[in-house]
Short mmCIF file of C-alpha atoms in Angstrom, two decimals:
data_model
loop_
_atom_site.label_atom_id
_atom_site.label_comp_id
_atom_site.label_asym_id
_atom_site.label_seq_id
_atom_site.Cartn_x
_atom_site.Cartn_y
_atom_site.Cartn_z
CA MET A 384 27.76 200.86 52.29
CA ALA A 385 28.27 198.01 53.10
CA ASP A 386 25.88 195.63 54.87
CA ALA A 387 26.97 193.69 58.34
CA VAL A 388 26.35 190.15 57.00
CA LEU A 389 29.18 190.86 54.62
CA PHE A 390 31.94 191.22 57.36
CA GLU A 391 30.53 187.97 59.22
CA PHE A 392 30.89 186.01 56.45
CA LEU A 393 33.99 187.66 55.38
CA HIS A 394 35.66 186.70 58.50
CA THR A 395 34.36 183.38 59.22
CA GLU A 396 36.42 182.63 55.34
CA MET A 397 39.34 184.35 56.81
CA VAL A 398 39.17 181.94 60.05
CA ALA A 399 38.53 179.12 57.75
CA GLU A 400 41.59 179.63 55.64
CA LEU A 401 43.91 181.76 57.91
CA TRP A 402 44.00 180.23 61.13
CA ALA A 403 46.49 177.84 61.54
CA HIS A 404 48.48 179.17 58.93
CA ASP A 405 51.42 181.33 60.46
CA PRO A 406 55.19 181.98 58.62
CA ASP A 407 56.83 182.46 61.24
CA PRO A 408 55.32 179.84 64.42
CA GLY A 409 57.63 181.08 67.28
CA PRO A 410 57.89 178.94 70.50
CA GLY A 411 54.69 179.63 71.54
CA GLY A 412 53.44 176.74 69.30
CA GLN A 413 49.46 176.53 69.46
CA ASN A 414 48.59 179.95 70.64
CA MET A 415 50.75 181.39 67.75
CA ASN A 416 48.96 179.46 64.91
CA LEU A 417 46.36 182.49 65.51
CA SER A 418 48.42 185.87 64.98
CA VAL A 419 47.98 186.47 61.99
CA LEU A 420 44.29 186.88 62.42
CA GLU A 421 45.14 189.15 65.07
CA SER A 422 47.75 190.89 63.71
CA MET A 423 45.41 192.14 60.82
CA GLY A 424 42.17 192.46 63.54
CA PHE A 425 45.38 195.04 64.97
CA ARG A 426 45.89 197.01 60.92
CA VAL A 427 42.11 197.41 60.68
CA GLY A 428 41.65 199.03 64.40
CA GLN A 429 44.38 201.31 64.64
CA ALA A 430 43.04 202.57 60.68
CA LEU A 431 39.37 202.40 62.25
CA GLY A 432 41.08 204.14 65.44
CA GLU A 433 41.84 206.65 63.46
CA ARG A 434 38.97 207.25 61.32
CA LEU A 435 36.32 207.44 64.46
CA ALA A 436 38.52 208.91 66.95
CA ARG A 437 38.85 212.42 64.79
CA GLU A 438 35.67 213.71 65.49
CA MET A 439 36.57 213.20 69.28
CA LEU A 440 37.32 215.24 72.00
CA ALA A 441 40.85 214.95 73.69
CA PHE A 442 40.57 211.52 76.16
CA ARG A 443 41.43 212.88 79.20
CA GLU A 444 42.57 209.61 80.92
CA GLU A 445 43.11 206.27 79.54
CA LEU A 446 39.80 205.34 81.38
CA ASP A 447 38.10 208.11 78.90
CA VAL A 448 39.64 205.66 75.74
CA LEU A 449 38.50 202.55 77.14
CA LYS A 450 34.90 203.82 77.54
CA PHE A 451 35.30 204.86 73.85
CA LEU A 452 36.38 201.04 72.65
CA CYS A 453 33.05 200.35 74.74
CA LYS A 454 30.80 202.38 73.08
CA ASP A 455 31.78 203.94 70.01
CA LEU A 456 33.92 201.40 68.26
CA TRP A 457 31.88 198.59 69.09
CA LEU A 458 28.51 200.23 67.61
CA ALA A 459 30.68 201.19 64.96
CA ALA A 460 31.63 197.50 64.40
CA PHE A 461 29.04 195.22 65.93
CA GLN A 462 26.31 198.03 65.82
CA LYS A 463 25.78 196.94 69.45
CA GLN A 464 27.39 198.36 72.83
CA MET A 465 29.73 196.33 75.34
CA ASP A 466 27.70 194.97 77.86
CA SER A 467 29.75 196.04 80.87
CA LEU A 468 33.26 197.05 80.84
CA ARG A 469 35.16 196.83 84.39
CA THR A 470 38.99 197.17 86.13
CA ASN A 471 41.10 196.75 88.82
CA HIS A 472 42.54 200.39 88.52
CA GLN A 473 45.89 199.35 87.77
CA GLY A 474 45.94 198.36 84.25
CA THR A 475 43.17 196.21 83.25
CA TYR A 476 40.51 196.29 81.83
CA VAL A 477 37.40 193.59 81.18
CA LEU A 478 35.13 194.45 78.03
CA GLN A 479 31.99 191.61 78.80
CA ASP A 480 29.89 191.18 75.96
CA ASN A 481 26.60 188.89 76.85
CA SER A 482 26.09 188.34 72.78
CA PHE A 483 28.89 188.91 70.87
CA PRO A 484 28.00 188.54 67.30
CA LEU A 485 30.17 186.59 65.53
CA LEU A 486 29.96 183.84 68.12
CA LEU A 487 25.56 184.28 68.13
CA PRO A 488 25.24 182.35 65.23
CA MET A 489 27.37 179.54 66.54
CA ALA A 490 25.60 177.43 69.63
CA ALA A 491 23.88 179.11 73.33
CA GLY A 492 25.98 177.53 75.49
CA LEU A 493 29.05 175.10 75.79
CA GLN A 494 28.85 173.57 71.91
CA TYR A 495 31.64 174.34 69.69
CA LEU A 496 33.49 176.12 72.65
CA GLU A 497 37.06 174.68 71.23
CA GLU A 498 36.45 176.08 68.14
CA VAL A 499 35.82 179.67 69.80
CA PRO A 500 39.23 181.04 70.05
CA LYS A 501 39.56 181.62 66.76
CA PHE A 502 36.82 183.32 66.35
CA LEU A 503 37.77 185.87 68.82
CA ALA A 504 41.92 186.33 67.36
CA PHE A 505 41.06 189.42 64.87
CA THR A 506 38.44 191.30 67.08
CA CYS A 507 41.38 190.97 69.72
CA GLY A 508 43.62 192.76 67.73
CA LEU A 509 41.03 195.01 66.35
CA LEU A 510 41.45 196.55 69.95
CA ARG A 511 44.49 196.23 70.60
CA GLY A 512 45.35 198.12 66.75
CA ALA A 513 42.41 200.98 67.92
CA LEU A 514 44.32 201.23 71.75
CA CYS A 515 47.47 201.92 69.59
CA THR A 516 46.44 204.52 67.22
CA LEU A 517 45.09 205.72 70.90
CA GLY A 518 48.73 206.36 71.82
CA ILE A 519 48.02 202.86 74.67
CA GLU A 520 50.25 199.75 74.31
CA SER A 521 48.35 197.27 75.78
CA MET A 522 47.51 192.67 75.38
CA VAL A 523 44.25 192.01 74.47
CA THR A 524 42.93 188.22 74.87
CA ALA A 525 39.70 187.15 74.70
CA SER A 526 37.77 184.34 77.17
CA VAL A 527 34.26 182.25 76.42
CA ALA A 528 32.84 181.04 79.44
CA ALA A 529 29.66 179.91 78.00
CA LEU A 530 28.74 181.11 73.62
CA PRO A 531 28.08 183.13 72.31
CA GLY A 532 28.88 185.92 75.51
CA CYS A 533 33.19 187.14 75.97
CA LYS A 534 35.01 188.99 77.78
CA PHE A 535 37.88 190.66 76.20
CA GLN A 536 40.59 191.50 78.73
CA VAL A 537 42.58 194.47 77.96
CA VAL A 538 46.45 194.83 79.56
CA ILE A 539 47.70 198.45 79.83
CA GLU A 540 51.14 197.80 79.09
CA ASN A 541 53.31 200.39 82.04
CA SER A 542 56.04 202.61 80.10
CA THR B 1413 23.25 213.94 62.86
CA ASN B 1414 27.37 213.82 62.23
CA TRP B 1415 28.12 211.57 65.17
CA LYS B 1416 25.70 208.87 63.77
CA LYS B 1417 26.64 209.32 59.55
CA GLY B 1418 30.22 208.51 61.24
CA LEU B 1419 29.13 205.33 62.67
CA LEU B 1420 27.49 204.06 60.02
CA LYS B 1421 29.97 204.93 57.66
CA THR B 1422 32.78 203.25 59.80
CA SER B 1423 30.35 200.17 60.06
CA SER B 1424 31.22 199.99 56.27
CA GLU B 1425 34.54 201.00 56.42
CA LEU B 1426 35.36 198.07 58.98
CA PHE B 1427 34.36 195.70 56.01
CA THR B 1428 36.45 197.37 53.15
CA LEU B 1429 39.20 197.91 55.78
CA THR B 1430 39.01 194.18 56.56
CA TYR B 1431 38.77 193.44 53.09
CA GLY B 1432 41.89 194.90 52.96
CA ALA B 1433 43.75 193.79 55.41
CA LEU B 1434 42.80 190.31 53.82
CA VAL B 1435 44.19 190.95 50.51
CA THR B 1436 47.39 192.24 51.69
CA GLN B 1437 47.80 188.91 53.59
CA LEU B 1438 47.55 186.99 50.37
CA CYS B 1439 49.85 188.45 48.78
CA LYS B 1440 52.32 188.29 51.49
CA ASP B 1441 51.73 184.54 51.55
CA TYR B 1442 51.46 183.83 47.86
CA GLU B 1443 54.28 184.05 45.21
CA ASN B 1444 52.31 185.58 42.39
CA ASP B 1445 49.33 187.65 41.99
CA GLU B 1446 47.06 184.83 40.07
CA ASP B 1447 47.53 182.54 42.73
CA VAL B 1448 45.72 185.81 45.12
CA ASN B 1449 43.11 186.12 42.23
CA LYS B 1450 42.39 182.37 42.76
CA GLN B 1451 42.32 182.64 46.25
CA LEU B 1452 40.17 185.59 46.38
CA ASP B 1453 37.40 183.60 44.02
CA LYS B 1454 37.63 180.23 46.33
CA MET B 1455 36.85 182.98 48.97
CA GLY B 1456 33.90 185.09 47.50
CA TYR B 1457 32.66 181.68 46.40
CA ASN B 1458 32.46 179.97 49.60
CA ILE B 1459 30.73 183.28 51.07
CA GLY B 1460 28.25 183.41 47.65
CA VAL B 1461 26.79 180.50 48.33
CA ARG B 1462 25.94 181.22 51.86
CA LEU B 1463 24.91 184.88 50.87
CA ILE B 1464 22.51 183.68 48.76
CA GLU B 1465 20.66 182.38 51.52
CA ASP B 1466 20.40 185.89 53.27
CA PHE B 1467 19.55 187.20 50.47
CA LEU B 1468 16.44 185.04 49.28
CA ALA B 1469 15.36 185.43 52.47
CA ARG B 1470 15.72 189.14 53.12
CA SER B 1471 14.32 190.05 49.74
CA ASN B 1472 11.63 188.05 48.78
CA VAL B 1473 12.85 187.81 45.11
CA GLY B 1474 11.79 184.59 43.63
CA ARG B 1475 13.16 182.61 40.61
CA CYS B 1476 14.08 184.41 37.65
CA HIS B 1477 13.24 183.13 34.29
CA ASP B 1478 15.43 184.66 32.20
CA PHE B 1479 19.66 185.90 32.53
CA ARG B 1480 17.98 189.53 31.73
CA GLU B 1481 16.26 189.26 35.12
CA THR B 1482 18.91 187.65 36.69
CA ALA B 1483 21.09 190.99 35.47
CA ASP B 1484 17.79 193.32 37.44
CA VAL B 1485 18.24 191.89 40.75
CA ILE B 1486 21.88 191.45 41.19
CA ALA B 1487 22.59 195.31 39.74
CA LYS B 1488 18.94 196.68 41.54
CA VAL B 1489 18.87 194.80 44.44
CA ALA B 1490 21.61 192.95 45.76
CA PHE B 1491 24.82 195.48 44.89
CA LYS B 1492 22.25 197.65 46.57
CA MET B 1493 21.66 195.64 49.57
CA TYR B 1494 25.08 194.39 50.84
CA LEU B 1495 27.01 197.07 48.85
CA GLY B 1496 24.80 200.47 48.48
CA ILE B 1497 25.29 201.15 45.00
CA THR B 1498 23.60 199.78 41.76
CA PRO B 1499 25.89 198.82 38.91
CA SER B 1500 23.98 199.81 35.76
CA ILE B 1501 23.82 196.66 33.11
CA THR B 1502 25.56 197.22 29.93
CA ASN B 1503 26.80 195.40 26.82
CA TRP B 1504 24.26 192.54 26.32
CA SER B 1505 25.67 189.83 24.17
CA PRO B 1506 23.14 189.07 21.04
CA ALA B 1507 22.35 185.85 22.44
CA GLY B 1508 21.58 187.11 25.18
CA ASP B 1509 23.59 185.50 27.37
CA GLU B 1510 26.49 188.15 27.98
CA PHE B 1511 26.29 191.75 30.31
CA SER B 1512 28.20 193.73 32.13
CA LEU B 1513 28.08 195.63 35.39
CA ILE B 1514 29.38 198.84 35.66
CA LEU B 1515 30.41 199.82 38.81
CA GLU B 1516 31.01 203.64 39.42
CA ASN B 1517 32.01 203.55 42.95
CA ASN B 1518 33.19 200.46 43.98
CA PRO B 1519 33.12 200.80 48.08
CA LEU B 1520 36.07 197.38 47.90
CA VAL B 1521 38.58 200.33 46.73
CA ASP B 1522 38.20 202.74 48.88
CA PHE B 1523 41.15 203.54 50.27
CA VAL B 1524 43.61 202.07 47.91
CA GLU B 1525 46.65 202.01 45.78
CA LEU B 1526 47.53 199.38 43.78
CA PRO B 1527 51.86 199.60 43.72
CA ASP B 1528 53.52 199.15 40.44
CA ASN B 1529 54.36 195.22 41.48
CA HIS B 1530 51.31 193.90 41.38
CA SER B 1531 49.42 194.68 38.42
CA SER B 1532 48.62 191.22 37.57
CA LEU B 1533 46.70 191.73 41.18
CA ILE B 1534 42.77 191.36 40.41
CA TYR B 1535 42.16 193.17 43.53
CA SER B 1536 38.23 192.85 44.31
CA ASN B 1537 38.05 189.27 42.72
CA LEU B 1538 36.64 187.89 45.72
CA LEU B 1539 33.27 189.77 44.47
CA CYS B 1540 34.07 187.36 40.81
CA GLY B 1541 33.61 184.36 43.67
CA VAL B 1542 30.79 185.75 45.38
CA LEU B 1543 28.76 185.79 42.01
CA ARG B 1544 29.66 182.51 40.62
CA GLY B 1545 28.85 180.80 44.21
CA ALA B 1546 25.67 182.69 44.91
CA LEU B 1547 24.12 181.77 41.03
CA GLU B 1548 25.31 177.98 41.18
CA MET B 1549 22.90 177.58 43.73
CA VAL B 1550 20.15 178.79 42.55
CA GLN B 1551 20.81 176.51 39.74
CA MET B 1552 22.82 178.93 37.54
CA ALA B 1553 26.24 178.54 36.57
CA VAL B 1554 28.22 181.56 35.31
CA GLU B 1555 31.23 183.22 34.67
CA ALA B 1556 32.44 185.89 36.34
CA LYS B 1557 35.19 188.41 35.51
CA PHE B 1558 37.29 191.77 35.52
CA VAL B 1559 37.50 193.16 32.23
CA GLN B 1560 38.36 196.73 33.63
CA ASP B 1561 39.24 198.39 36.62
CA THR B 1562 40.15 202.48 38.13
CA LEU B 1563 42.21 200.49 40.10
CA LYS B 1564 43.82 200.00 36.81
CA GLY B 1565 43.62 203.02 35.29
CA ASP B 1566 40.54 202.22 33.22
CA GLY B 1567 37.80 204.71 33.06
CA VAL B 1568 35.33 202.30 35.13
CA THR B 1569 35.30 199.19 36.47
CA GLU B 1570 33.29 196.14 34.72
CA ILE B 1571 32.68 192.60 35.99
CA ARG B 1572 31.57 190.42 32.75
CA MET B 1573 28.95 188.03 33.20
CA ARG B 1574 28.15 185.08 31.13
CA PHE B 1575 25.83 182.36 31.21
CA ILE B 1576 27.47 178.94 30.77
CA ARG B 1577 24.25 176.73 31.44
CA ARG B 1578 21.48 175.52 34.21
CA ILE B 1579 22.48 173.08 36.56
CA GLU B 1580 20.10 170.05 36.75
CA ASP B 1581 18.64 169.36 39.61
CA ASN B 1582 20.29 165.78 40.27
CA LEU B 1583 17.91 163.30 41.14
CA PRO B 1584 18.73 160.27 42.99
CA ALA B 1585 19.41 157.16 40.50
CA GLY B 1586 16.06 155.52 39.84
CA GLU B 1587 13.72 158.24 40.77
CA GLU B 1588 13.09 160.00 37.16
#
């Protein structure tokens, strides 16, 4: 049973080593730098989604899947639930964590705000990967107004 | 309940899966396995120098007086706390400066199968860096290395620990 602090420290090292590293830089420039971390998170999310959802009942609706991420996935990954879930009922969801564990030790307020995107890329991928396993293609972005609160925006791609 | 157990297991799987994603990424980034091994050791070292503070704060373990006591703390307290396993300690050198940690079930290698073309990859090499980094912060220079690995067909996984020297406190010049 690996202790939660191991994941936190490993994540920090991954950010330090890999955030600026991108073997296929695209036209996006700066934003693309985080793609390696995001895609690692995606693979982990895919596997976690599989392992967690196996014991769940079939999801009836999109909203059920999002609730599953906020409750079960978050609890499994970060030992807490997401603080709120909002949607416009048109495929856009906002998942808010008022004290996101990976930002919690960094600051309370605006200090280190510019470093924050690096620490969110993996988790955006984690959410996108879990959704993908559950049959939903999406785009996930994160924004921070003040640490350690964080909003993840999930935009479902209409098929 | 089963559901709760499932969650606990999953939070441990998050670490194992994330580590797997890291090794996969490094294998893409570097041309040869030796470089991946080095990178894993370096990242482990950086984790170890931070993890020791977490460990000392949570475990109430004081300073170890010899390498045997250090071995006990590593196997019975630290491995237990962070990975939920207790490796056995064997193969002491006559001088008492070397021992082995035998890991029956290494949680880092759940879900892992090494492809044939990575025969030199030391999959769990992060652990060696963690051990070296953590012990350096308590003034012990050690060498940690895998000498057996179940991923490579060995019967057990064995980390060999060698005490090199005690690191003296660096006093600023002129303050003896």
